[in-house]
PDB file of C-alpha atoms in Angstrom:
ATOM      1  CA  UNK A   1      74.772 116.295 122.085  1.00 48.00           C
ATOM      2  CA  UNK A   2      76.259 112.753 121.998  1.00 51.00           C
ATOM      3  CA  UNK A   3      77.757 111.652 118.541  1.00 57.00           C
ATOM      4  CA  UNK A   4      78.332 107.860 119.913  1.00 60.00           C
ATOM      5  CA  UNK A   5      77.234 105.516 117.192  1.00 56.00           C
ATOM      6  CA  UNK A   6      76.353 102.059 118.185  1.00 67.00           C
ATOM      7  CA  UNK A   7      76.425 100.106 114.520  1.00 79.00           C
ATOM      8  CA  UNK A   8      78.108 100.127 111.472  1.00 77.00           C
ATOM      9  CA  UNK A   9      75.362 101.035 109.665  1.00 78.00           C
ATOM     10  CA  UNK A  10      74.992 103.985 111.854  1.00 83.00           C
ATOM     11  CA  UNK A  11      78.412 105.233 111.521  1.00 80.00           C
ATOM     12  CA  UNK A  12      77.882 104.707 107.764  1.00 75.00           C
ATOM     13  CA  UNK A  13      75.294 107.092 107.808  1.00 78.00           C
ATOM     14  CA  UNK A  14      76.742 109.372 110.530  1.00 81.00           C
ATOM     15  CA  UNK A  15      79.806 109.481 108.044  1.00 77.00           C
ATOM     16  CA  UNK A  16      77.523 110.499 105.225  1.00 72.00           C
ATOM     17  CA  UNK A  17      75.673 113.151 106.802  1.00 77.00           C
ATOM     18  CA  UNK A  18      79.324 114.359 108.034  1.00 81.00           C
ATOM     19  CA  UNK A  19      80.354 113.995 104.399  1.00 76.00           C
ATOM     20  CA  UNK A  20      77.695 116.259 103.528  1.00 75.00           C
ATOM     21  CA  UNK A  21      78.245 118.987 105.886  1.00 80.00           C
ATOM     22  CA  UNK A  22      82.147 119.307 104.234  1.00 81.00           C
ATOM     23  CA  UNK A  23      80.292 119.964 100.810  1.00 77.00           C
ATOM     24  CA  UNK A  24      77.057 122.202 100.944  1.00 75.00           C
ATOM     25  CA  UNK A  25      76.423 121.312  97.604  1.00 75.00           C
ATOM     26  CA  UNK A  26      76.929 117.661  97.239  1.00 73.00           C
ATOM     27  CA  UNK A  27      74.272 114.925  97.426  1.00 78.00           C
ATOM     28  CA  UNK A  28      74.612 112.909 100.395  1.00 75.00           C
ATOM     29  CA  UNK A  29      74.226 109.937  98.222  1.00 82.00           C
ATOM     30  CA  UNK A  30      77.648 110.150  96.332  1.00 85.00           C
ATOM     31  CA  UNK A  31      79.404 109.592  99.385  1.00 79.00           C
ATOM     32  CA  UNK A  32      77.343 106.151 100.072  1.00 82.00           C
ATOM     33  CA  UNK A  33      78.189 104.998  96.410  1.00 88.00           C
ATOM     34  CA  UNK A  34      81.017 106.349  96.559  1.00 88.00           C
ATOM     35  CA  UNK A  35      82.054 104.264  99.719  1.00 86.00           C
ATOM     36  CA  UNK A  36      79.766 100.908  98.330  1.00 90.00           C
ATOM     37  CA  UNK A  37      82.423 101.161  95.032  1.00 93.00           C
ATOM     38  CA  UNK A  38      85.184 101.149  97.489  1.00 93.00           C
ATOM     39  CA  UNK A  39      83.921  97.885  99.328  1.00 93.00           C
ATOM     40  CA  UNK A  40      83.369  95.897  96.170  1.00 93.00           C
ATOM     41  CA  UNK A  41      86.542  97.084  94.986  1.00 92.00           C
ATOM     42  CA  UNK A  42      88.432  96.512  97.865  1.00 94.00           C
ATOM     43  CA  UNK A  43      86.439  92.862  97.810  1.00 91.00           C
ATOM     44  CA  UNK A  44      87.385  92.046  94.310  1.00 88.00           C
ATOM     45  CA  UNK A  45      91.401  93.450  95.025  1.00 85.00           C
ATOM     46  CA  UNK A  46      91.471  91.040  98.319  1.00 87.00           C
ATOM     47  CA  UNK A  47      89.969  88.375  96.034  1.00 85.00           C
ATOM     48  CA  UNK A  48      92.670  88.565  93.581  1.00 79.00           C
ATOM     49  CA  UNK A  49      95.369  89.137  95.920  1.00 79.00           C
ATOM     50  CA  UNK A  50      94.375  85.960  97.704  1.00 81.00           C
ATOM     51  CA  UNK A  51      94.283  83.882  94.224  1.00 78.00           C
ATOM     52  CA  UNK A  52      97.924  85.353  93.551  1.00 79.00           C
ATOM     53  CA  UNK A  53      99.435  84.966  96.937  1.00 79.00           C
ATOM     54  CA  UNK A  54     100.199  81.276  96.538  1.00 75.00           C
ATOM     55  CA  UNK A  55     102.290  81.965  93.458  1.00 76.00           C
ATOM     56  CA  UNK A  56     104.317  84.712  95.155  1.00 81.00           C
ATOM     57  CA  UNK A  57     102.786  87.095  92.635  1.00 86.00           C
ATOM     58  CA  UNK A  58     101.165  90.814  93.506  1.00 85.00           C
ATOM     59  CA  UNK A  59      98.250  92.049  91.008  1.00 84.00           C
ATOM     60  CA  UNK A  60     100.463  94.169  89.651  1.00 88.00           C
ATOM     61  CA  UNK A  61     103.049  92.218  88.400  1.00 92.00           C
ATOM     62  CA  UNK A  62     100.424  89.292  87.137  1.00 90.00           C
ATOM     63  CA  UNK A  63      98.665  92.183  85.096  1.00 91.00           C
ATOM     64  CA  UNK A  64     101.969  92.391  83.129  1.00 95.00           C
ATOM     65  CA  UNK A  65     102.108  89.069  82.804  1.00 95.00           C
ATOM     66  CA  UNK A  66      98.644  89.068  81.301  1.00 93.00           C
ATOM     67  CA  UNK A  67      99.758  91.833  78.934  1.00 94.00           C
ATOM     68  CA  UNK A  68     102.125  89.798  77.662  1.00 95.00           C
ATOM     69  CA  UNK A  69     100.267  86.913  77.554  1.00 95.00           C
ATOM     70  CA  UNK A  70      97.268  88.378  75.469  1.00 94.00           C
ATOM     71  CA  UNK A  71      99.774  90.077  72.873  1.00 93.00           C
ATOM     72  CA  UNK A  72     101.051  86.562  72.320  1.00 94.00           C
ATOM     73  CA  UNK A  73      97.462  85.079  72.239  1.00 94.00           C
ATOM     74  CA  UNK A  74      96.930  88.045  69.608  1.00 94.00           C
ATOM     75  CA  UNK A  75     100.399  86.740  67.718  1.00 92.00           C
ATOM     76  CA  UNK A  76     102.829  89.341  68.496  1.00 87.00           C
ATOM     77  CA  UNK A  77     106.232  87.139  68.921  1.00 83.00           C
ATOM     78  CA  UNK A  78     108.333  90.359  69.392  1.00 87.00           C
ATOM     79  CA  UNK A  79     106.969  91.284  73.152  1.00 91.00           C
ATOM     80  CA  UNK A  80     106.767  94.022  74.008  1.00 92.00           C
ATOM     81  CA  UNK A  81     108.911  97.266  75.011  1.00 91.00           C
ATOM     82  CA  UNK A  82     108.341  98.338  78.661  1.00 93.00           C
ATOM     83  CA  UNK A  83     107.238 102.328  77.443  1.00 91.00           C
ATOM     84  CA  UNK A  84     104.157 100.147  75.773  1.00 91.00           C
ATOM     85  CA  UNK A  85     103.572  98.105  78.967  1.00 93.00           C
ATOM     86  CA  UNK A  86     103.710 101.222  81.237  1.00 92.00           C
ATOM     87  CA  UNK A  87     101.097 103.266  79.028  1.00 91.00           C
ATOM     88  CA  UNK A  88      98.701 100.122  78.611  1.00 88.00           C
ATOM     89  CA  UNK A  89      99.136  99.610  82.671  1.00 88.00           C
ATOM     90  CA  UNK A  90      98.272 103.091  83.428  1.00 87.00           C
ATOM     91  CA  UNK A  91     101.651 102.621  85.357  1.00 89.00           C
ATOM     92  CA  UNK A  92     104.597 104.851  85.970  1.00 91.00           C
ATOM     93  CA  UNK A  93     108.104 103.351  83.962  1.00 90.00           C
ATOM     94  CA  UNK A  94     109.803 103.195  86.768  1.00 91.00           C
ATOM     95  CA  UNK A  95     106.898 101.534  88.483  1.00 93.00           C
ATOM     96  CA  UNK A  96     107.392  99.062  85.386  1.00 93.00           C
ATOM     97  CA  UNK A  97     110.558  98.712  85.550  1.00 93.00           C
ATOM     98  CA  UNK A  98     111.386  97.270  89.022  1.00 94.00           C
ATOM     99  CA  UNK A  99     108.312  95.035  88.019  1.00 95.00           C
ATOM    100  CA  UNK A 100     109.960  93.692  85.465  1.00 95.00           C
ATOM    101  CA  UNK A 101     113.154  93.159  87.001  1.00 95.00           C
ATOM    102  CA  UNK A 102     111.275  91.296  89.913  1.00 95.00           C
ATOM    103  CA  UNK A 103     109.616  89.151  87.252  1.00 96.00           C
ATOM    104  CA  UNK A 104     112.654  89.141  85.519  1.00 96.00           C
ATOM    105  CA  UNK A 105     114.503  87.472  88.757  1.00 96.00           C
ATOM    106  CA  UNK A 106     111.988  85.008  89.077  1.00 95.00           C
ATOM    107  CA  UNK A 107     112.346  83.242  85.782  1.00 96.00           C
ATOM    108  CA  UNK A 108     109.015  84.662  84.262  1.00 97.00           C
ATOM    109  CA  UNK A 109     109.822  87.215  81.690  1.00 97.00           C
ATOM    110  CA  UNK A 110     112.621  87.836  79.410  1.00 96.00           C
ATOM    111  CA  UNK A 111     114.394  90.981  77.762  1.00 93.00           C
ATOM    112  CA  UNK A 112     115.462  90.524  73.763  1.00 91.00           C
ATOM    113  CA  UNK A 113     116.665  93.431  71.903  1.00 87.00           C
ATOM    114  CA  UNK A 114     114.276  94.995  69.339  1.00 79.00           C
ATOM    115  CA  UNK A 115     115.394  93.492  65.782  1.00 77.00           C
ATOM    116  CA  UNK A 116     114.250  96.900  64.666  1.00 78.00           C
ATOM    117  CA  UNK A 117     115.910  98.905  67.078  1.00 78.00           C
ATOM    118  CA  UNK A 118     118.650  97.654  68.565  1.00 76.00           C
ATOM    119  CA  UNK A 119     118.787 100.675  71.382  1.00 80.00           C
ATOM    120  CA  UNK A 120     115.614  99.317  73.016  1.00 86.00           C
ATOM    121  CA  UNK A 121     114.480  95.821  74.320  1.00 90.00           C
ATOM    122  CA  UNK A 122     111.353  93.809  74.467  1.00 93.00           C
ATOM    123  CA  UNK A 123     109.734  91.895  77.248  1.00 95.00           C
ATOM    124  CA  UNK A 124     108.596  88.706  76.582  1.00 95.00           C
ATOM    125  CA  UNK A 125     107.446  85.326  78.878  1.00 96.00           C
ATOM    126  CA  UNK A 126     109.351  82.527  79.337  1.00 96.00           C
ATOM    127  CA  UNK A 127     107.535  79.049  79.460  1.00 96.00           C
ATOM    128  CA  UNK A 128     107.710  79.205  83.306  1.00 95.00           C
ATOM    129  CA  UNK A 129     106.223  82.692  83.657  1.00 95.00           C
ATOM    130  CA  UNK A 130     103.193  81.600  80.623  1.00 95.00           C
ATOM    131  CA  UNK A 131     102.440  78.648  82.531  1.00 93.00           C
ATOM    132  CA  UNK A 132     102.377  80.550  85.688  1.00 90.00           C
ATOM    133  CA  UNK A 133     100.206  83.468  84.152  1.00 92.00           C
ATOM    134  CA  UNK A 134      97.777  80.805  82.681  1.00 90.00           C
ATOM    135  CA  UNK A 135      96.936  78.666  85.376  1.00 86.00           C
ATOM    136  CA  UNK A 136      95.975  81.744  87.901  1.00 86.00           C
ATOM    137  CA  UNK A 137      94.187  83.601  84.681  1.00 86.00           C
ATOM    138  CA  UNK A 138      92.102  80.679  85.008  1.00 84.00           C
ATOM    139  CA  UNK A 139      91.141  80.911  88.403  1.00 82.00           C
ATOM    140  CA  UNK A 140      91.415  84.412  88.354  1.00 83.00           C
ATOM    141  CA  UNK A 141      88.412  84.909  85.438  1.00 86.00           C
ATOM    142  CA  UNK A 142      86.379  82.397  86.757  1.00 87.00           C
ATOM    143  CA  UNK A 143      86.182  84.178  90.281  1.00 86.00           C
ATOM    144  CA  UNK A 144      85.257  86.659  88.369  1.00 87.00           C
ATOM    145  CA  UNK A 145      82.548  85.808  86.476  1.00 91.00           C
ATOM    146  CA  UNK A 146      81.155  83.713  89.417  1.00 92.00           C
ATOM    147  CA  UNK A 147      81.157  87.443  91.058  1.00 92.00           C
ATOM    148  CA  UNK A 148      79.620  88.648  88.173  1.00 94.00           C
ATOM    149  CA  UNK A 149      76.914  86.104  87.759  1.00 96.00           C
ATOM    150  CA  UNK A 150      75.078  88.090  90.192  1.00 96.00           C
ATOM    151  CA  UNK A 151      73.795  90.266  87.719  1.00 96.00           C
ATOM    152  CA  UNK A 152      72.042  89.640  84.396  1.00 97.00           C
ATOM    153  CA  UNK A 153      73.740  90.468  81.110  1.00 97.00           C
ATOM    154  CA  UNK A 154      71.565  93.750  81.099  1.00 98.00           C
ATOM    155  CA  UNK A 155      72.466  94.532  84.767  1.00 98.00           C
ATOM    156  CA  UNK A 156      76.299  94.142  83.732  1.00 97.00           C
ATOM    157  CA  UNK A 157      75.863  96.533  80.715  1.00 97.00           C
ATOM    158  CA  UNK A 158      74.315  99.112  82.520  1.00 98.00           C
ATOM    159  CA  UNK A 159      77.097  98.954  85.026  1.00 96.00           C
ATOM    160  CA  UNK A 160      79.534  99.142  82.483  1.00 96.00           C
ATOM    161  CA  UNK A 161      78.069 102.144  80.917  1.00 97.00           C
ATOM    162  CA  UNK A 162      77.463 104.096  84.704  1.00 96.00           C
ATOM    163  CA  UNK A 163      81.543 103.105  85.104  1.00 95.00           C
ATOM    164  CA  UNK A 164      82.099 104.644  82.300  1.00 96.00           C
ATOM    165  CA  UNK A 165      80.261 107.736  82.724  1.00 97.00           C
ATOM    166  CA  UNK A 166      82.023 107.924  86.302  1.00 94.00           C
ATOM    167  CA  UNK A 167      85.505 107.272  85.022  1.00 93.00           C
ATOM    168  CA  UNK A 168      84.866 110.076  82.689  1.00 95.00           C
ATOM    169  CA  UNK A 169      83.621 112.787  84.993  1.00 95.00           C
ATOM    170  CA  UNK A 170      86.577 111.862  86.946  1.00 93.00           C
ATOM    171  CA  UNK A 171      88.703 112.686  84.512  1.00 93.00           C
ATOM    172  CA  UNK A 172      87.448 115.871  83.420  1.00 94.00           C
ATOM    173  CA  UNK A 173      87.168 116.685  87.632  1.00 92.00           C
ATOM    174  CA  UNK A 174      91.131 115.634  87.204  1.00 90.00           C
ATOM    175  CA  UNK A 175      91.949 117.992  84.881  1.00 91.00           C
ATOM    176  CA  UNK A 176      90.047 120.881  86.492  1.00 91.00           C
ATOM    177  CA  UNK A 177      91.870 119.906  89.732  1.00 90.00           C
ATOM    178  CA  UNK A 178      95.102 119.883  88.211  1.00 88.00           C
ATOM    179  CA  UNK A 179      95.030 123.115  86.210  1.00 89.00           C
ATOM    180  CA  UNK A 180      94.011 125.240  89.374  1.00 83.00           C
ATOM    181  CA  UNK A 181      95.510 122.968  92.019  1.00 75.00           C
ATOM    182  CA  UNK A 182      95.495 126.242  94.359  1.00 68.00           C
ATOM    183  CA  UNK A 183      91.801 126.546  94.327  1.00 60.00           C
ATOM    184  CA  UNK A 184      88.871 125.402  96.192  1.00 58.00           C
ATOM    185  CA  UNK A 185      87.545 122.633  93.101  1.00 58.00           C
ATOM    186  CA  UNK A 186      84.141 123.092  95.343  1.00 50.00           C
ATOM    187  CA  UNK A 187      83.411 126.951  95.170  1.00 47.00           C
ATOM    188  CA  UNK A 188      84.620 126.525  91.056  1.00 43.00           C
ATOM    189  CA  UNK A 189      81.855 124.326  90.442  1.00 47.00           C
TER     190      UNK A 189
END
């Protein structure tokens, strides 16, 4: 029997049913959402890649910039120290760190010493790196919400809460996954 697919669509949905025959047990439909999240996400990361690239920035580094510019929006003139930036990122610290030493070399950020702790330092933006950060958050947000203005305020909130939900089954999958990372996660279910 011939497997040749002809359209995308088809090999979308000869993927799925492939999908399905891995997992007994699963719903063939979690592997379509599962791959529509991926395209909207990969959308949305090419977007803001593309808004970046003439700046020289990645996502990554802007996000700390945008850290740093919100705690100073929210009045905190110390910056802040890169073990805070790391956890709020999500991000390894030594992920972090070469960040900041890249945004550091480009005239964006600075280091000061903590005046309460004279062992650490804080990270905080220069005037070059707030401009920077402020004229791409602009463009940056308003792609957004021009994205987002494809669904109505009660569309958006019931996304949010389904992300949610996801994000949190994910992490509970995590944990099961990573305390028995010998075992079949599928037969434990």
């Amino acid at each position: 029997m011939s497997r040749m697919v002809n359209t995308s669509a088809e090999r979308g949905e000869k993927f799925r049913a492939f999908a399905a025959s891995l997992c007994s047990g699963g719903d063939p439909r979690a592997a379509r959402l599962m791959d529509e999240m991926r395209r909207v996400s990969h959308h949305l990361y090419q977007l803001g890649e593309a808004s970046l690239a003439s700046a020289g920035l990645s996502y990554a580094q802007y996000r700390i910039l945008m850290v740093l510019l919100f705690h100073e929006w929210l009045g905190d003139e110390q910056g802040l120290n890169p073990s805070t930036i790391s956890a709020e990122q999500g991000t390894s610290r030594n992920t972090i760190s070469a960040l900041i030493r890249s945004l550091e070399e480009a005239g964006l950020i600075e280091r000061h010493l903590d005046a309460e702790d004279r062992r650490r330092f804080n990270i905080r933006l220069t005037e070059a790196g707030r401009i920077q950060v402020s004229e791409h958050a602009n463009r940056h947000i308003c792609t957004i919400a021009d994205i987002f203005a494809a669904l109505t305020p009660e569309e958006m909130a019931t996304l949010s809460t389904l992300l949610q939900k996801l994000y949190d089954r994910a992490q509970v999958v995590k944990e099961e996954i990573t305390t028995n990372p010998g075992g079949s996660y599928a037969t434990s279910r």
